């Protein structure tokens, strides 16, 4: 069995950190990315961290013939599928682009996995498949999936449905949905990190861009929610923990002899509010963070965080890094970007 692993969207935020984790585990990651949501600076960073070039193919996953050529060339042992649009707020403004890119891309990859009998597949899913938790805000993989609150969430919800139907038609393949909570932070080298194109949609990059002066102030989208301090609560997980979870998932799949389909929450098990993130940032960096209280954002869930037990029991994986680590690493990355 060869060590080639296809990483679609591998020049992106989570993809690039997973490339580092895969390489460290002895795999040979092959990046397929059209760089619509990634910056070539990331490739410099990967070279610095890994000490050599990563295999990169500039290709759109919706271009099936181009993707087929990669499957022919590398006979992949596994595929980790990241390539997708992923901003909840943006998806409310651009639903058709989200459905086109996220669903057609997934369908192409699954068709090629079937055609080339690639045994191991990991899908970048999301806690947004749980929608707004109706009961406990701590969700496990057994928590019933609600209808999502945004088109982005629907592309993940439908993606998991497509994979479930695909599994029934190809039961010999080993498939895993990793349901991420909120990825934050950067590699401790500060040479790769989140590289938003234009104004950031996500909280922590907006915080660091505000602190460094790229944004005038942070707007807290709502402080009148029924939570401990009125702002939304999320499970923020360090991107390096998230990257390690993909290696654990792939290794698990490769060690199984039978086909399977599993979903696993990838979160810390702790909830943190928007205002708590702001206060933690100011405490850790000593930087005041200009912020204002604004209206709620369409598509937002009020409160959700992971029950992360299954990841530990099935994959032997557990988040090790803290919110403080993530904020420190995100701030170091923002400062590195300012030197470019
Ligand atoms: C978090 C909180 C905002 C920006 C993310 C990813 C998505 C998926 C789920 C993996 C919300 C508030 C934000 C700002 C703010 N993850 N906020 N001011 O919406 O939970 O979705 O996790 O698949 O890919 O996008 O993350 O960082 O956008 O928002 O007050 O300027 O921060 O309202 O309460 P979200 P987010």
Coordinates of C-alpha atoms and ligand atoms in Angstrom, one line a residue:
X1 CA 0.0 0.0 0.0
X2 CA 1.6 3.4 -1.0
X3 CA 1.7 6.4 1.3
X4 CA 0.0 8.9 -1.1
X5 CA -2.9 10.7 0.4
X6 CA -5.0 13.2 -1.6
X7 CA -5.7 16.3 0.3
X8 CA -8.3 18.4 -1.6
X9 CA -8.2 22.0 -0.5
X10 CA -4.8 21.2 1.0
X11 CA -3.5 24.8 0.6
X12 CA -6.3 26.1 2.7
X13 CA -6.4 26.7 6.4
X14 CA -7.2 23.3 7.9
X15 CA -5.8 21.5 4.8
X16 CA -2.3 23.0 5.1
X17 CA -2.1 22.1 8.9
X18 CA -3.2 18.6 8.1
X19 CA -0.5 18.3 5.4
X20 CA 2.0 19.0 8.2
X21 CA 0.5 16.4 10.5
X22 CA 0.3 13.8 7.6
X23 CA 3.9 14.3 6.6
X24 CA 5.1 14.0 10.3
X25 CA 3.3 10.6 10.4
X26 CA 5.1 9.4 7.3
X27 CA 2.4 9.8 4.7
X28 CA 3.0 11.6 1.4
X29 CA 0.3 14.3 1.1
X30 CA -0.7 15.4 -2.5
X31 CA -2.4 18.8 -2.5
X32 CA -5.2 19.4 -5.0
X33 CA -6.2 23.1 -4.7
X34 CA -7.2 25.8 -7.2
X35 CA -6.1 28.5 -4.7
X36 CA -9.4 30.3 -4.9
X37 CA -9.5 30.3 -1.1
X38 CA -5.8 29.9 -0.5
X39 CA -2.6 31.9 -0.8
X40 CA 0.7 30.7 -2.2
X41 CA 2.4 32.1 1.0
X42 CA 1.1 28.8 2.6
X43 CA 3.4 26.8 0.3
X44 CA 6.4 28.9 1.5
X45 CA 5.3 28.1 5.1
X46 CA 5.0 24.4 4.4
X47 CA 8.5 24.4 2.9
X48 CA 9.8 26.1 6.0
X49 CA 8.1 23.7 8.4
X50 CA 8.7 20.4 6.5
X51 CA 12.1 21.3 5.0
X52 CA 11.0 20.3 1.4
X53 CA 8.4 21.0 -1.2
X54 CA 4.9 19.4 -0.8
X55 CA 3.4 17.9 -4.0
X56 CA 0.9 20.5 -5.2
X57 CA -1.5 20.3 -8.2
X58 CA -3.4 23.5 -9.0
X59 CA -6.8 22.0 -9.9
X60 CA -10.5 22.7 -9.4
X61 CA -12.2 19.7 -7.8
X62 CA -15.2 20.4 -10.0
X63 CA -13.0 19.6 -13.0
X64 CA -13.5 15.9 -13.0
X65 CA -11.1 15.0 -15.9
X66 CA -8.3 16.9 -14.2
X67 CA -9.1 15.1 -10.9
X68 CA -9.2 11.8 -12.6
X69 CA -5.7 12.3 -13.9
X70 CA -4.5 12.6 -10.3
X71 CA -6.2 9.4 -9.3
X72 CA -4.5 7.6 -12.2
X73 CA -1.1 9.1 -11.4
X74 CA -1.0 8.4 -7.6
X75 CA -3.3 5.4 -6.9
X76 CA -4.1 7.1 -3.6
X77 CA -4.3 5.0 -0.4
X78 CA -6.7 7.6 1.1
X79 CA -8.5 10.9 0.4
X80 CA -9.1 13.7 2.8
X81 CA -11.7 16.1 1.3
X82 CA -11.5 19.7 2.5
X83 CA -12.1 21.7 -0.6
X84 CA -15.3 23.7 0.0
X85 CA -16.6 27.1 0.8
X86 CA -17.1 27.4 4.6
X87 CA -18.3 30.7 5.9
X88 CA -21.7 30.5 7.5
X89 CA -22.5 34.3 7.1
X90 CA -21.3 34.4 3.4
X91 CA -23.3 31.3 2.5
X92 CA -26.5 33.2 3.3
X93 CA -25.5 35.8 0.7
X94 CA -24.2 33.3 -2.0
X95 CA -26.2 30.1 -1.7
X96 CA -25.9 29.0 -5.3
X97 CA -22.1 29.2 -5.3
X98 CA -22.0 27.2 -2.1
X99 CA -24.3 24.4 -3.4
X100 CA -22.4 24.3 -6.8
X101 CA -18.9 24.1 -5.4
X102 CA -19.4 22.1 -2.2
X103 CA -21.8 19.5 -3.7
X104 CA -20.4 19.0 -7.2
X105 CA -16.9 18.8 -5.8
X106 CA -17.9 16.1 -3.3
X107 CA -19.8 14.1 -6.0
X108 CA -16.7 14.2 -8.2
X109 CA -14.4 12.9 -5.5
X110 CA -16.8 10.1 -4.4
X111 CA -17.2 9.0 -8.1
X112 CA -13.4 8.8 -8.4
X113 CA -13.0 7.0 -5.1
X114 CA -15.4 4.4 -6.4
X115 CA -13.9 4.1 -9.8
X116 CA -10.3 3.8 -8.4
X117 CA -11.3 1.7 -5.4
X118 CA -9.7 4.1 -2.9
X119 CA -10.4 2.4 0.4
X120 CA -10.1 5.2 2.9
X121 CA -12.1 8.5 2.8
X122 CA -12.4 11.3 5.3
X123 CA -14.9 14.1 4.8
X124 CA -14.6 17.5 6.3
X125 CA -18.0 17.9 7.8
X126 CA -19.2 20.3 10.4
X127 CA -21.1 20.7 13.7
X128 CA -23.5 22.8 11.6
X129 CA -25.3 19.5 10.7
X130 CA -26.7 19.7 14.2
X131 CA -28.4 23.0 13.5
X132 CA -29.6 24.7 16.7
X133 CA -29.4 22.0 19.4
X134 CA -33.0 21.6 20.7
X135 CA -32.0 20.2 24.1
X136 CA -28.6 20.0 25.6
X137 CA -26.1 22.4 23.9
X138 CA -23.4 19.6 24.2
X139 CA -24.0 17.5 21.1
X140 CA -22.8 13.9 20.6
X141 CA -22.8 12.0 17.3
X142 CA -26.1 10.5 18.4
X143 CA -27.7 13.9 18.7
X144 CA -30.4 14.1 16.0
X145 CA -29.3 16.3 13.1
X146 CA -31.6 19.3 12.8
X147 CA -32.2 21.2 9.6
X148 CA -29.2 23.5 9.4
X149 CA -29.4 27.3 9.9
X150 CA -27.5 28.3 6.8
X151 CA -26.8 27.2 3.2
X152 CA -23.3 26.3 4.3
X153 CA -24.7 24.0 6.9
X154 CA -27.0 22.4 4.3
X155 CA -24.0 21.6 2.0
X156 CA -22.5 19.6 4.9
X157 CA -25.9 18.1 5.9
X158 CA -26.5 17.0 2.3
X159 CA -22.9 16.0 1.9
X160 CA -23.3 13.5 4.8
X161 CA -26.6 12.2 3.2
X162 CA -24.8 11.7 -0.1
X163 CA -22.0 9.8 1.7
X164 CA -24.5 7.6 3.6
X165 CA -26.3 6.7 0.3
X166 CA -22.9 6.1 -1.3
X167 CA -21.9 3.8 1.6
X168 CA -25.0 1.6 1.0
X169 CA -24.0 1.2 -2.6
X170 CA -20.3 0.6 -1.9
X171 CA -20.2 -1.1 1.6
X172 CA -16.6 -2.3 1.1
X173 CA -15.2 1.3 1.4
X174 CA -14.2 2.9 4.7
X175 CA -15.7 6.3 5.1
X176 CA -15.6 8.9 8.0
X177 CA -17.3 12.2 8.5
X178 CA -15.4 14.5 10.9
X179 CA -17.7 17.1 12.3
X180 CA -15.5 20.1 13.1
X181 CA -16.5 22.6 15.7
X182 CA -14.7 26.0 15.4
X183 CA -11.2 25.7 14.1
X184 CA -8.9 28.5 15.4
X185 CA -5.2 29.3 15.8
X186 CA -2.1 28.6 13.6
X187 CA 0.9 26.3 13.5
X188 CA 3.3 27.3 16.4
X189 CA 6.0 28.3 13.8
X190 CA 3.6 31.1 12.7
X191 CA 4.5 30.3 9.1
X192 CA 1.0 28.9 8.2
X193 CA -2.4 29.9 9.5
X194 CA -5.8 31.2 8.5
X195 CA -5.5 33.4 5.5
X196 CA -8.9 35.0 4.9
X197 CA -9.4 36.4 1.4
X198 CA -10.8 39.9 2.0
X199 CA -12.7 40.8 5.1
X200 CA -12.7 37.8 7.5
X201 CA -16.0 36.1 8.2
X202 CA -14.8 34.1 11.2
X203 CA -14.3 35.5 14.7
X204 CA -10.6 35.0 15.6
X205 CA -9.1 36.3 12.3
X206 CA -11.3 39.3 12.7
X207 CA -10.0 39.8 16.2
X208 CA -6.4 39.6 15.2
X209 CA -6.9 41.8 12.2
X210 CA -8.6 44.4 14.4
X211 CA -5.7 44.2 16.9
X212 CA -3.1 44.7 14.2
X213 CA -5.0 47.6 12.6
X214 CA -6.3 46.0 9.5
X215 CA -9.9 46.4 10.7
X216 CA -11.2 49.4 12.7
X217 CA -13.1 47.4 15.3
X218 CA -14.7 44.1 15.9
X219 CA -18.5 43.9 15.9
X220 CA -19.9 41.4 18.4
X221 CA -22.9 40.0 16.5
X222 CA -25.5 40.1 19.3
X223 CA -25.2 40.2 23.1
X224 CA -28.9 39.5 23.8
X225 CA -28.8 35.8 23.4
X226 CA -29.9 33.4 26.2
X227 CA -26.4 32.5 27.2
X228 CA -24.2 33.2 30.3
X229 CA -23.0 36.6 28.9
X230 CA -25.5 37.2 26.1
X231 CA -23.1 36.4 23.3
X232 CA -23.0 33.1 21.2
X233 CA -21.1 30.1 22.5
X234 CA -18.9 27.8 20.3
X235 CA -16.4 25.0 20.8
X236 CA -13.1 26.6 19.5
X237 CA -10.6 23.9 18.7
X238 CA -6.9 24.5 17.9
X239 CA -6.2 23.8 14.2
X240 CA -3.2 21.6 15.1
X241 CA -5.5 19.4 17.2
X242 CA -7.9 19.3 14.3
X243 CA -5.1 18.3 11.9
X244 CA -4.0 15.5 14.3
X245 CA -7.6 14.2 14.3
X246 CA -7.4 13.7 10.5
X247 CA -4.3 11.6 10.9
X248 CA -5.9 9.6 13.7
X249 CA -9.0 9.1 11.5
X250 CA -7.0 8.0 8.5
X251 CA -4.9 5.6 10.5
X252 CA -8.0 4.1 12.1
X253 CA -9.6 3.5 8.7
X254 CA -6.5 1.9 7.3
X255 CA -6.4 -0.5 10.2
X256 CA -10.0 -1.8 9.6
X257 CA -10.6 -4.8 7.4
X258 CA -14.3 -4.2 6.8
X259 CA -16.1 -1.3 5.1
X260 CA -17.7 1.2 7.4
X261 CA -19.2 4.7 7.8
X262 CA -18.7 6.6 11.0
X263 CA -19.2 10.3 12.1
X264 CA -17.0 11.7 14.8
X265 CA -17.2 15.1 16.6
X266 CA -13.9 17.0 16.5
X267 CA -14.1 19.5 19.3
X268 CA -12.7 20.2 22.8
X269 CA -15.9 19.6 24.7
X270 CA -15.8 23.1 26.1
X271 CA -17.9 26.1 25.1
X272 CA -16.6 29.7 25.0
X273 CA -18.5 32.9 24.3
X274 CA -17.6 35.6 21.8
X275 CA -17.1 38.1 24.7
X276 CA -14.9 35.6 26.5
X277 CA -12.7 35.3 23.4
X278 CA -12.4 39.1 23.3
X279 CA -11.4 39.2 27.0
X280 CA -8.9 36.3 26.6
X281 CA -7.3 38.0 23.6
X282 CA -6.8 41.2 25.6
X283 CA -5.4 39.3 28.6
X284 CA -3.0 37.2 26.5
X285 CA -1.7 39.9 24.2
X286 CA -2.0 42.9 26.5
X287 CA -3.6 44.6 23.4
X288 CA -6.9 46.4 23.9
X289 CA -9.4 45.2 21.3
X290 CA -11.7 47.9 19.9
X291 CA -15.1 46.3 19.7
X292 CA -18.7 47.3 19.5
X293 CA -22.0 45.4 20.2
X294 CA -24.0 45.0 17.0
X295 CA -27.1 43.2 15.8
X296 CA -27.4 39.4 15.5
X297 CA -26.0 37.7 12.3
X298 CA -28.4 35.7 10.1
X299 CA -27.7 32.0 10.3
X300 CA -26.0 32.0 13.7
X301 CA -26.6 29.2 16.1
X302 CA -26.9 30.4 19.7
X303 CA -24.8 27.8 21.6
X304 CA -23.2 24.5 20.6
X305 CA -20.2 22.5 21.8
X306 CA -19.0 18.9 21.4
X307 CA -19.3 15.8 23.4
X308 CA -15.9 14.5 22.3
X309 CA -16.0 11.1 23.9
X310 CA -16.3 9.1 20.6
X311 CA -13.1 10.6 19.2
X312 CA -11.2 9.4 22.2
X313 CA -12.7 6.0 22.3
X314 CA -12.7 5.2 18.6
X315 CA -9.7 7.1 17.3
X316 CA -7.6 7.5 20.5
X317 CA -7.6 11.2 19.8
X318 CA -8.3 14.1 22.2
X319 CA -7.7 17.9 21.9
X320 CA -4.5 18.8 23.8
X321 CA -4.2 22.6 23.1
X322 CA -6.2 25.4 24.8
X323 CA -8.0 28.5 23.7
X324 CA -5.1 30.5 25.1
X325 CA -2.7 28.5 22.8
X326 CA -4.9 29.2 19.8
X327 CA -5.1 32.9 20.5
X328 CA -1.3 33.1 21.1
X329 CA -0.6 31.2 17.8
X330 CA -3.2 33.2 15.8
X331 CA -1.7 36.5 17.1
X332 CA 1.8 35.3 16.2
X333 CA 0.6 34.4 12.7
X334 CA -1.1 37.8 12.2
X335 CA 2.2 39.5 13.2
X336 CA 4.1 37.3 10.7
X337 CA 1.7 38.3 7.9
X338 CA 2.4 41.9 8.7
X339 CA 6.1 41.4 7.8
X340 CA 5.3 40.1 4.3
Ligands
LIG1 C1 -18.4 32.4 15.7 C2 -19.2 33.4 16.6 C3 -20.5 35.0 15.3 C4 -17.4 37.3 13.5 C5 -17.7 28.3 11.9 C6 -17.2 28.0 10.5 C7 -17.8 26.9 9.8 C8 -18.0 25.7 10.7 C9 -18.7 26.1 12.0 C10 -16.3 24.1 10.4 C11 -20.6 33.7 16.0 C12 -19.4 35.7 16.1 C13 -18.0 36.3 14.2 C14 -17.4 38.7 13.9 C15 -18.8 38.0 15.7 N1 -16.8 25.1 11.1 N2 -18.7 36.7 15.3 N3 -18.2 39.0 15.0 O1 -20.4 30.9 12.4 O2 -19.6 29.3 14.3 O3 -19.0 28.9 11.8 O4 -17.9 27.1 12.6 O5 -16.8 23.5 9.5 O6 -17.0 26.5 8.8 O7 -17.4 29.2 9.8 O8 -18.0 30.7 13.2 O9 -16.2 32.4 13.6 O10 -18.1 33.0 11.9 O11 -18.6 32.9 14.3 O12 -19.5 38.3 16.7 O13 -16.9 39.6 13.3 O14 -18.5 34.7 16.5 O15 -21.7 35.7 15.3 O16 -21.5 33.8 17.2 P1 -19.3 30.0 13.0 P2 -17.6 32.3 13.2

